[in-house]
Structures are given as C-alpha cells and as structure tokens.
PDB file of C-alpha atoms in Angstrom:
ATOM      1  CA  UNK A1207     -13.398  -6.481 -96.108  1.00  0.00           C
ATOM      2  CA  UNK A1208      -9.845  -5.650 -97.089  1.00  0.00           C
ATOM      3  CA  UNK A1209      -9.310  -4.869-100.754  1.00  0.00           C
ATOM      4  CA  UNK A1210      -7.117  -3.145-103.307  1.00  0.00           C
ATOM      5  CA  UNK A1211      -8.754  -1.513-106.305  1.00  0.00           C
ATOM      6  CA  UNK A1212      -7.136  -0.744-109.633  1.00  0.00           C
ATOM      7  CA  UNK A1213      -9.811   0.863-111.736  1.00  0.00           C
ATOM      8  CA  UNK A1214      -8.096   0.634-115.130  1.00  0.00           C
ATOM      9  CA  UNK A1215      -7.556  -2.700-116.762  1.00  0.00           C
ATOM     10  CA  UNK A1216      -5.640  -1.128-119.643  1.00  0.00           C
ATOM     11  CA  UNK A1217      -3.844   2.191-119.910  1.00  0.00           C
ATOM     12  CA  UNK A1218      -2.439   3.259-123.248  1.00  0.00           C
ATOM     13  CA  UNK A1219      -0.048   6.187-123.430  1.00  0.00           C
ATOM     14  CA  UNK A1220       2.226   7.712-126.037  1.00  0.00           C
ATOM     15  CA  UNK A1221       5.956   7.517-125.446  1.00  0.00           C
ATOM     16  CA  UNK A1222       7.277  10.604-123.663  1.00  0.00           C
ATOM     17  CA  UNK A1223       3.972  11.541-122.088  1.00  0.00           C
ATOM     18  CA  UNK A1224       3.119  11.216-118.394  1.00  0.00           C
ATOM     19  CA  UNK A1225       1.299   8.220-117.042  1.00  0.00           C
ATOM     20  CA  UNK A1226      -0.659   7.568-113.866  1.00  0.00           C
ATOM     21  CA  UNK A1227      -1.954   4.231-112.633  1.00  0.00           C
ATOM     22  CA  UNK A1228      -4.548   4.429-109.911  1.00  0.00           C
ATOM     23  CA  UNK A1229      -4.644   2.378-106.729  1.00  0.00           C
ATOM     24  CA  UNK A1230      -6.960   2.720-103.754  1.00  0.00           C
ATOM     25  CA  UNK A1231      -7.473   0.420-100.823  1.00  0.00           C
ATOM     26  CA  UNK A1232      -9.596  -0.543 -97.872  1.00  0.00           C
ATOM     27  CA  UNK A1233      -8.068  -2.270 -94.890  1.00  0.00           C
ATOM     28  CA  UNK A1234      -8.443  -2.815 -91.185  1.00  0.00           C
ATOM     29  CA  UNK A1235      -4.913  -4.100 -90.752  1.00  0.00           C
ATOM     30  CA  UNK A1236      -2.805  -2.435 -88.111  1.00  0.00           C
ATOM     31  CA  UNK A1237       0.529  -2.872 -89.840  1.00  0.00           C
ATOM     32  CA  UNK A1238       0.618  -2.222 -93.530  1.00  0.00           C
ATOM     33  CA  UNK A1239       3.088  -1.787 -96.355  1.00  0.00           C
ATOM     34  CA  UNK A1240       2.267  -0.944 -99.939  1.00  0.00           C
ATOM     35  CA  UNK A1241       3.821  -2.210-103.108  1.00  0.00           C
ATOM     36  CA  UNK A1242       3.787  -1.805-106.821  1.00  0.00           C
ATOM     37  CA  UNK A1243       4.843  -4.975-108.608  1.00  0.00           C
ATOM     38  CA  UNK A1244       5.696  -4.992-112.296  1.00  0.00           C
ATOM     39  CA  UNK A1245       5.466  -8.012-114.554  1.00  0.00           C
ATOM     40  CA  UNK A1246       7.114  -7.902-117.955  1.00  0.00           C
ATOM     41  CA  UNK A1247       6.024 -10.280-120.689  1.00  0.00           C
ATOM     42  CA  UNK A1248       6.928 -13.890-119.900  1.00  0.00           C
ATOM     43  CA  UNK A1249       8.519 -12.951-116.600  1.00  0.00           C
ATOM     44  CA  UNK A1250       7.576 -13.201-112.955  1.00  0.00           C
ATOM     45  CA  UNK A1251       6.268 -10.226-110.997  1.00  0.00           C
ATOM     46  CA  UNK A1252       8.941  -8.210-109.228  1.00  0.00           C
ATOM     47  CA  UNK A1253       8.721  -5.341-106.806  1.00  0.00           C
ATOM     48  CA  UNK A1254       8.976  -1.864-108.297  1.00  0.00           C
ATOM     49  CA  UNK A1255       8.204   0.337-105.302  1.00  0.00           C
ATOM     50  CA  UNK A1256       7.285  -0.111-101.684  1.00  0.00           C
ATOM     51  CA  UNK A1257       6.237   2.240 -98.906  1.00  0.00           C
ATOM     52  CA  UNK A1258       4.997   2.207 -95.344  1.00  0.00           C
ATOM     53  CA  UNK A1259       5.233   5.925 -94.598  1.00  0.00           C
ATOM     54  CA  UNK A1260       2.316   8.270 -94.999  1.00  0.00           C
ATOM     55  CA  UNK A1261       2.858  11.250 -97.325  1.00  0.00           C
ATOM     56  CA  UNK A1262       6.392  10.207 -98.262  1.00  0.00           C
ATOM     57  CA  UNK A1263       7.302   9.982-101.954  1.00  0.00           C
ATOM     58  CA  UNK A1264       9.033   6.777-103.038  1.00  0.00           C
ATOM     59  CA  UNK A1265      10.916   6.584-106.339  1.00  0.00           C
ATOM     60  CA  UNK A1266      12.514   3.871-108.448  1.00  0.00           C
ATOM     61  CA  UNK A1267      13.350   3.538-112.136  1.00  0.00           C
ATOM     62  CA  UNK A1268      11.708   6.874-112.889  1.00  0.00           C
ATOM     63  CA  UNK A1269       8.423   5.869-111.287  1.00  0.00           C
ATOM     64  CA  UNK A1270       7.148   7.411-108.090  1.00  0.00           C
ATOM     65  CA  UNK A1271       4.308   6.876-105.675  1.00  0.00           C
ATOM     66  CA  UNK A1272       3.167   8.527-102.469  1.00  0.00           C
ATOM     67  CA  UNK A1273       1.103   6.792 -99.846  1.00  0.00           C
ATOM     68  CA  UNK A1274      -1.838   8.968 -98.781  1.00  0.00           C
ATOM     69  CA  UNK A1275      -3.685   7.375 -95.898  1.00  0.00           C
ATOM     70  CA  UNK A1276      -6.155  10.249 -95.802  1.00  0.00           C
ATOM     71  CA  UNK A1277      -7.460   9.226 -99.212  1.00  0.00           C
ATOM     72  CA  UNK A1278      -6.479   5.540 -99.021  1.00  0.00           C
ATOM     73  CA  UNK A1279      -4.423   5.803-102.190  1.00  0.00           C
ATOM     74  CA  UNK A1280      -1.038   4.765-103.573  1.00  0.00           C
ATOM     75  CA  UNK A1281      -1.062   5.877-107.215  1.00  0.00           C
ATOM     76  CA  UNK A1282       1.894   5.153-109.498  1.00  0.00           C
ATOM     77  CA  UNK A1283       3.193   7.912-111.749  1.00  0.00           C
ATOM     78  CA  UNK A1284       5.911   8.600-114.258  1.00  0.00           C
ATOM     79  CA  UNK A1285       6.593  11.899-115.964  1.00  0.00           C
ATOM     80  CA  UNK A1286       7.746  10.433-119.267  1.00  0.00           C
ATOM     81  CA  UNK A1287       6.686   6.941-120.306  1.00  0.00           C
ATOM     82  CA  UNK A1288       9.141   4.736-122.206  1.00  0.00           C
ATOM     83  CA  UNK A1289       8.425   1.861-124.554  1.00  0.00           C
ATOM     84  CA  UNK A1290      10.180  -0.445-122.089  1.00  0.00           C
ATOM     85  CA  UNK A1291       7.607   0.442-119.425  1.00  0.00           C
ATOM     86  CA  UNK A1292       4.988  -1.632-121.200  1.00  0.00           C
ATOM     87  CA  UNK A1293       4.056  -4.289-118.660  1.00  0.00           C
ATOM     88  CA  UNK A1294       1.424  -5.460-116.205  1.00  0.00           C
ATOM     89  CA  UNK A1295       1.407  -3.497-112.950  1.00  0.00           C
ATOM     90  CA  UNK A1296      -0.051  -4.736-109.681  1.00  0.00           C
ATOM     91  CA  UNK A1297      -0.779  -2.660-106.630  1.00  0.00           C
ATOM     92  CA  UNK A1298      -0.675  -4.634-103.389  1.00  0.00           C
ATOM     93  CA  UNK A1299      -0.790  -4.213 -99.671  1.00  0.00           C
ATOM     94  CA  UNK A1300       0.779  -6.332 -96.990  1.00  0.00           C
ATOM     95  CA  UNK A1301      -0.897  -6.276 -93.648  1.00  0.00           C
ATOM     96  CA  UNK A1302      -1.393  -7.978 -90.362  1.00  0.00           C
ATOM     97  CA  UNK A1303      -1.969  -7.543 -86.697  1.00  0.00           C
ATOM     98  CA  UNK A1304       0.682  -7.218 -84.055  1.00  0.00           C
ATOM     99  CA  UNK A1305       3.495  -6.302 -86.431  1.00  0.00           C
ATOM    100  CA  UNK A1306       3.381  -9.115 -88.956  1.00  0.00           C
ATOM    101  CA  UNK A1307       2.909  -8.398 -92.639  1.00  0.00           C
ATOM    102  CA  UNK A1308       1.818 -11.825 -93.613  1.00  0.00           C
ATOM    103  CA  UNK A1309      -1.397 -11.180 -95.487  1.00  0.00           C
ATOM    104  CA  UNK A1310      -1.043  -9.839 -98.985  1.00  0.00           C
ATOM    105  CA  UNK A1311      -3.831  -8.403-101.062  1.00  0.00           C
ATOM    106  CA  UNK A1312      -3.383  -7.710-104.748  1.00  0.00           C
ATOM    107  CA  UNK A1313      -5.359  -5.531-107.085  1.00  0.00           C
ATOM    108  CA  UNK A1314      -6.440  -7.057-110.379  1.00  0.00           C
ATOM    109  CA  UNK A1315      -3.627  -5.387-112.290  1.00  0.00           C
ATOM    110  CA  UNK A1316      -3.306  -2.649-114.909  1.00  0.00           C
ATOM    111  CA  UNK A1317      -1.761  -3.373-118.263  1.00  0.00           C
ATOM    112  CA  UNK A1318       0.306  -0.397-119.400  1.00  0.00           C
ATOM    113  CA  UNK A1319       0.867  -0.127-123.122  1.00  0.00           C
ATOM    114  CA  UNK A1320       3.279   2.555-124.296  1.00  0.00           C
ATOM    115  CA  UNK A1321       2.987   3.423-128.009  1.00  0.00           C
ATOM    116  CA  UNK A1322       5.600   5.147-130.161  1.00  0.00           C
TER     117      UNK A1322
ATOM    118  CA  UNK B1418      21.248 -16.938-108.625  1.00  0.00           C
ATOM    119  CA  UNK B1419      17.510 -17.521-108.454  1.00  0.00           C
ATOM    120  CA  UNK B1420      16.259 -17.650-104.899  1.00  0.00           C
ATOM    121  CA  UNK B1421      12.856 -19.166-105.725  1.00  0.00           C
ATOM    122  CA  UNK B1422      12.825 -21.982-108.267  1.00  0.00           C
ATOM    123  CA  UNK B1423       9.834 -23.850-109.608  1.00  0.00           C
ATOM    124  CA  UNK B1424       9.494 -27.112-111.476  1.00  0.00           C
ATOM    125  CA  UNK B1425       8.298 -28.116-113.915  1.00  0.00           C
ATOM    126  CA  UNK B1426       8.169 -24.889-115.927  1.00  0.00           C
ATOM    127  CA  UNK B1427       5.663 -26.381-118.334  1.00  0.00           C
ATOM    128  CA  UNK B1428       3.277 -29.247-117.811  1.00  0.00           C
ATOM    129  CA  UNK B1429       0.525 -30.747-119.937  1.00  0.00           C
ATOM    130  CA  UNK B1430      -1.854 -33.274-118.465  1.00  0.00           C
ATOM    131  CA  UNK B1431      -5.294 -34.674-119.158  1.00  0.00           C
ATOM    132  CA  UNK B1432      -8.514 -34.225-117.230  1.00  0.00           C
ATOM    133  CA  UNK B1433      -8.397 -36.350-114.104  1.00  0.00           C
ATOM    134  CA  UNK B1434      -4.634 -36.466-114.103  1.00  0.00           C
ATOM    135  CA  UNK B1435      -2.378 -36.043-111.095  1.00  0.00           C
ATOM    136  CA  UNK B1436       0.010 -33.073-111.010  1.00  0.00           C
ATOM    137  CA  UNK B1437       2.589 -31.886-108.498  1.00  0.00           C
ATOM    138  CA  UNK B1438       4.216 -28.483-108.793  1.00  0.00           C
ATOM    139  CA  UNK B1439       7.372 -27.981-106.778  1.00  0.00           C
ATOM    140  CA  UNK B1440       8.895 -24.849-105.314  1.00  0.00           C
ATOM    141  CA  UNK B1441      12.157 -24.329-103.463  1.00  0.00           C
ATOM    142  CA  UNK B1442      13.383 -21.083-101.888  1.00  0.00           C
ATOM    143  CA  UNK B1443      16.821 -20.219-100.582  1.00  0.00           C
ATOM    144  CA  UNK B1444      15.809 -16.886 -99.030  1.00  0.00           C
ATOM    145  CA  UNK B1445      15.429 -18.360 -95.527  1.00  0.00           C
ATOM    146  CA  UNK B1446      11.898 -16.931 -95.498  1.00  0.00           C
ATOM    147  CA  UNK B1447       9.251 -18.391 -93.268  1.00  0.00           C
ATOM    148  CA  UNK B1448       6.314 -17.644 -95.563  1.00  0.00           C
ATOM    149  CA  UNK B1449       5.688 -19.319 -98.901  1.00  0.00           C
ATOM    150  CA  UNK B1450       2.733 -18.910-101.230  1.00  0.00           C
ATOM    151  CA  UNK B1451       1.111 -20.446-104.275  1.00  0.00           C
ATOM    152  CA  UNK B1452      -0.739 -18.152-106.679  1.00  0.00           C
ATOM    153  CA  UNK B1453      -2.471 -18.694-109.960  1.00  0.00           C
ATOM    154  CA  UNK B1454      -2.578 -16.013-112.598  1.00  0.00           C
ATOM    155  CA  UNK B1455      -5.361 -15.729-115.136  1.00  0.00           C
ATOM    156  CA  UNK B1456      -6.255 -12.922-117.496  1.00  0.00           C
ATOM    157  CA  UNK B1457      -8.899 -10.707-115.953  1.00  0.00           C
ATOM    158  CA  UNK B1458      -8.348 -12.090-112.463  1.00  0.00           C
ATOM    159  CA  UNK B1459      -4.800 -11.120-111.677  1.00  0.00           C
ATOM    160  CA  UNK B1460      -2.946 -13.070-109.003  1.00  0.00           C
ATOM    161  CA  UNK B1461      -5.116 -15.232-106.797  1.00  0.00           C
ATOM    162  CA  UNK B1462      -3.859 -16.922-103.658  1.00  0.00           C
ATOM    163  CA  UNK B1463      -4.373 -20.670-103.479  1.00  0.00           C
ATOM    164  CA  UNK B1464      -2.515 -21.734-100.319  1.00  0.00           C
ATOM    165  CA  UNK B1465       0.264 -20.427 -98.157  1.00  0.00           C
ATOM    166  CA  UNK B1466       2.418 -21.565 -95.275  1.00  0.00           C
ATOM    167  CA  UNK B1467       4.452 -19.996 -92.511  1.00  0.00           C
ATOM    168  CA  UNK B1468       6.714 -22.948 -91.868  1.00  0.00           C
ATOM    169  CA  UNK B1469       7.354 -26.649 -92.275  1.00  0.00           C
ATOM    170  CA  UNK B1470       4.206 -28.647 -91.620  1.00  0.00           C
ATOM    171  CA  UNK B1471       1.965 -25.575 -91.658  1.00  0.00           C
ATOM    172  CA  UNK B1472      -0.697 -24.888 -94.264  1.00  0.00           C
ATOM    173  CA  UNK B1473      -3.090 -21.969 -94.582  1.00  0.00           C
ATOM    174  CA  UNK B1474      -6.001 -21.787 -96.974  1.00  0.00           C
ATOM    175  CA  UNK B1475      -5.996 -18.993 -99.497  1.00  0.00           C
ATOM    176  CA  UNK B1476      -8.752 -17.418-101.523  1.00  0.00           C
ATOM    177  CA  UNK B1477      -9.215 -20.056-104.260  1.00  0.00           C
ATOM    178  CA  UNK B1478      -8.289 -23.400-102.621  1.00  0.00           C
ATOM    179  CA  UNK B1479     -10.871 -25.703-104.217  1.00  0.00           C
ATOM    180  CA  UNK B1480      -9.274 -28.571-106.124  1.00  0.00           C
ATOM    181  CA  UNK B1481      -5.816 -27.934-104.692  1.00  0.00           C
ATOM    182  CA  UNK B1482      -3.795 -29.420-101.890  1.00  0.00           C
ATOM    183  CA  UNK B1483      -0.444 -28.198-100.680  1.00  0.00           C
ATOM    184  CA  UNK B1484       2.288 -29.412 -98.405  1.00  0.00           C
ATOM    185  CA  UNK B1485       5.303 -27.687 -96.859  1.00  0.00           C
ATOM    186  CA  UNK B1486       7.883 -30.336 -96.101  1.00  0.00           C
ATOM    187  CA  UNK B1487      10.783 -28.097 -95.052  1.00  0.00           C
ATOM    188  CA  UNK B1488      11.401 -24.387 -94.745  1.00  0.00           C
ATOM    189  CA  UNK B1489      12.705 -24.487 -98.314  1.00  0.00           C
ATOM    190  CA  UNK B1490      10.152 -26.685-100.081  1.00  0.00           C
ATOM    191  CA  UNK B1491       6.482 -26.083-100.841  1.00  0.00           C
ATOM    192  CA  UNK B1492       4.420 -28.322-103.118  1.00  0.00           C
ATOM    193  CA  UNK B1493       1.096 -27.785-104.855  1.00  0.00           C
ATOM    194  CA  UNK B1494      -0.928 -30.907-105.657  1.00  0.00           C
ATOM    195  CA  UNK B1495      -3.748 -31.299-108.146  1.00  0.00           C
ATOM    196  CA  UNK B1496      -5.109 -34.814-107.648  1.00  0.00           C
ATOM    197  CA  UNK B1497      -7.902 -34.714-110.227  1.00  0.00           C
ATOM    198  CA  UNK B1498      -6.937 -31.983-112.644  1.00  0.00           C
ATOM    199  CA  UNK B1499      -9.656 -30.181-114.543  1.00  0.00           C
ATOM    200  CA  UNK B1500      -9.483 -27.819-117.546  1.00  0.00           C
ATOM    201  CA  UNK B1501     -10.456 -24.929-115.254  1.00  0.00           C
ATOM    202  CA  UNK B1502      -7.085 -25.375-113.568  1.00  0.00           C
ATOM    203  CA  UNK B1503      -5.239 -24.502-116.746  1.00  0.00           C
ATOM    204  CA  UNK B1504      -3.256 -21.489-115.608  1.00  0.00           C
ATOM    205  CA  UNK B1505       0.108 -19.959-114.863  1.00  0.00           C
ATOM    206  CA  UNK B1506       1.170 -20.806-111.309  1.00  0.00           C
ATOM    207  CA  UNK B1507       3.593 -18.755-109.285  1.00  0.00           C
ATOM    208  CA  UNK B1508       5.314 -19.682-106.074  1.00  0.00           C
ATOM    209  CA  UNK B1509       6.645 -16.926-103.856  1.00  0.00           C
ATOM    210  CA  UNK B1510       8.431 -16.494-100.566  1.00  0.00           C
ATOM    211  CA  UNK B1511       8.065 -13.556 -98.226  1.00  0.00           C
ATOM    212  CA  UNK B1512      10.004 -11.817 -95.541  1.00  0.00           C
ATOM    213  CA  UNK B1513       6.789 -11.430 -93.528  1.00  0.00           C
ATOM    214  CA  UNK B1514       7.204 -11.417 -89.807  1.00  0.00           C
ATOM    215  CA  UNK B1515       7.567  -8.974 -86.995  1.00  0.00           C
ATOM    216  CA  UNK B1516       8.819  -5.680 -88.348  1.00  0.00           C
ATOM    217  CA  UNK B1517       9.062  -6.884 -91.935  1.00  0.00           C
ATOM    218  CA  UNK B1518       7.169  -5.530 -94.928  1.00  0.00           C
ATOM    219  CA  UNK B1519       5.990  -8.828 -96.361  1.00  0.00           C
ATOM    220  CA  UNK B1520       7.542  -8.244 -99.793  1.00  0.00           C
ATOM    221  CA  UNK B1521       7.115 -11.199-102.123  1.00  0.00           C
ATOM    222  CA  UNK B1522       9.883 -12.846-104.127  1.00  0.00           C
ATOM    223  CA  UNK B1523       8.465 -14.837-107.003  1.00  0.00           C
ATOM    224  CA  UNK B1524       9.610 -17.919-108.834  1.00  0.00           C
ATOM    225  CA  UNK B1525       9.660 -18.065-112.632  1.00  0.00           C
ATOM    226  CA  UNK B1526       6.217 -19.603-112.937  1.00  0.00           C
ATOM    227  CA  UNK B1527       4.833 -22.981-114.010  1.00  0.00           C
ATOM    228  CA  UNK B1528       2.470 -23.128-116.947  1.00  0.00           C
ATOM    229  CA  UNK B1529      -0.073 -25.917-116.568  1.00  0.00           C
ATOM    230  CA  UNK B1530      -2.376 -27.045-119.347  1.00  0.00           C
ATOM    231  CA  UNK B1531      -5.156 -29.520-118.607  1.00  0.00           C
ATOM    232  CA  UNK B1532      -6.650 -31.050-121.753  1.00  0.00           C
TER     233      UNK B1532
END
C-alpha cells in the first residue's frame, strides 16, 4: 500500500551543525506532490516545503529538500541548525488518480531537538 | 486572519458523554479533514469530505461521526466518548482538485479530554 516512512522519531543536533531528516515513500498514485510540514510547540502544523518536480531542489527558511523518484525519497536538510528549528516535522505526500491530489499520507513525524 | 477556525479549543467531558467539535474554513476549499494527533502515532485521518453533504471514511473512523453541512462547515461528533478518544484534534482544508497539490491548511486544534 501507499506509505511514507520517517525512520527517526527523534533527532538531536547541536546548534550550528547540519541536520538531515529522512523521508522515503511508496505510492501507486499517478499525481503526487510532496510536503514537509513543521509543527512548533502548541501550534498547528504548517507547510515548510513542497515539491512535485523530480530532481529539483526546493528551499525555504534555510531548509531544502530534493525529490528523488529514483530512490523514492524527499529528505529534509539544513546546513546550520538553529535553536528555533526545534519542532516536530512531518513528511507527507498528496496523491490521486486523474489529476486530483485529494489523498494525503503522513509519516509518523520526527522531533528535531536543537541543543546549544 | 485565520482561514480555518475550530471550536471549542479545549473540552473536558466524561466517559459516555456527547461531544461536537466544529470547524469553519474561509479558504473556499472543497476538501476538509479531521485528524487526531497522538504521541507516537503522528496525524491520523478520521474523516474527510469533498463538499457539502459528502463524507469519506478515513483511517481511524471508529467511534466518530462527521457531517459537512456547507462548504465552510465540518463537524466531528463523538456520541459516546471514551478515554481512548482523549487527543488533540485538528481540522484542515485542502486545495485538492484537478491540477492542485493538495496542500493542507490547519486549524488551531481542539484538545479533548475524556475522563
């Protein structure tokens, strides 16, 4: 079946160091878009990045991700983590048949903790 | 101005109680969703709808009913609440449709405690 896998439940990194959150997927959907949602403490999830284009780097707020359909991955990276990046991160895909992206599948989330 | 609003934001009820969570969106989106969020499980889809009068079953529907009365309003009903339904509930709307990405826009969340 269709699924999104985030292998790390918790990632701890020191401020200023690079961070990578992993995301892989399985899907049979014909039309797909990929997202990273971020959820800060006591807030609602909000979109951080989105992409539908294979091998194209997408960037926002210092984070970047590249969709690689060959390896079914959409990893999130940042070259220098900040304390304010501490949050829960969800990888998700939106898919459907015939051009509609109405079915969303979320990973289980990765909690990023940035330490001084 | 918030485009997806939920009420109540906090609710405490007892086992067997009746609870209605309300959600209104002003995004003019066709799709609306109800999720629950629990530690270790992430966001799990309860029900969703693609328009007034339509209801689709999600991944964890047991114990929940939902109704979409208008394009703007989507309600989640717990008719016999149980402690296992203690959770943080999020409503969301989506721009899903032909040619759209299906990005979700979330409400602020409703924290439900069932004693």
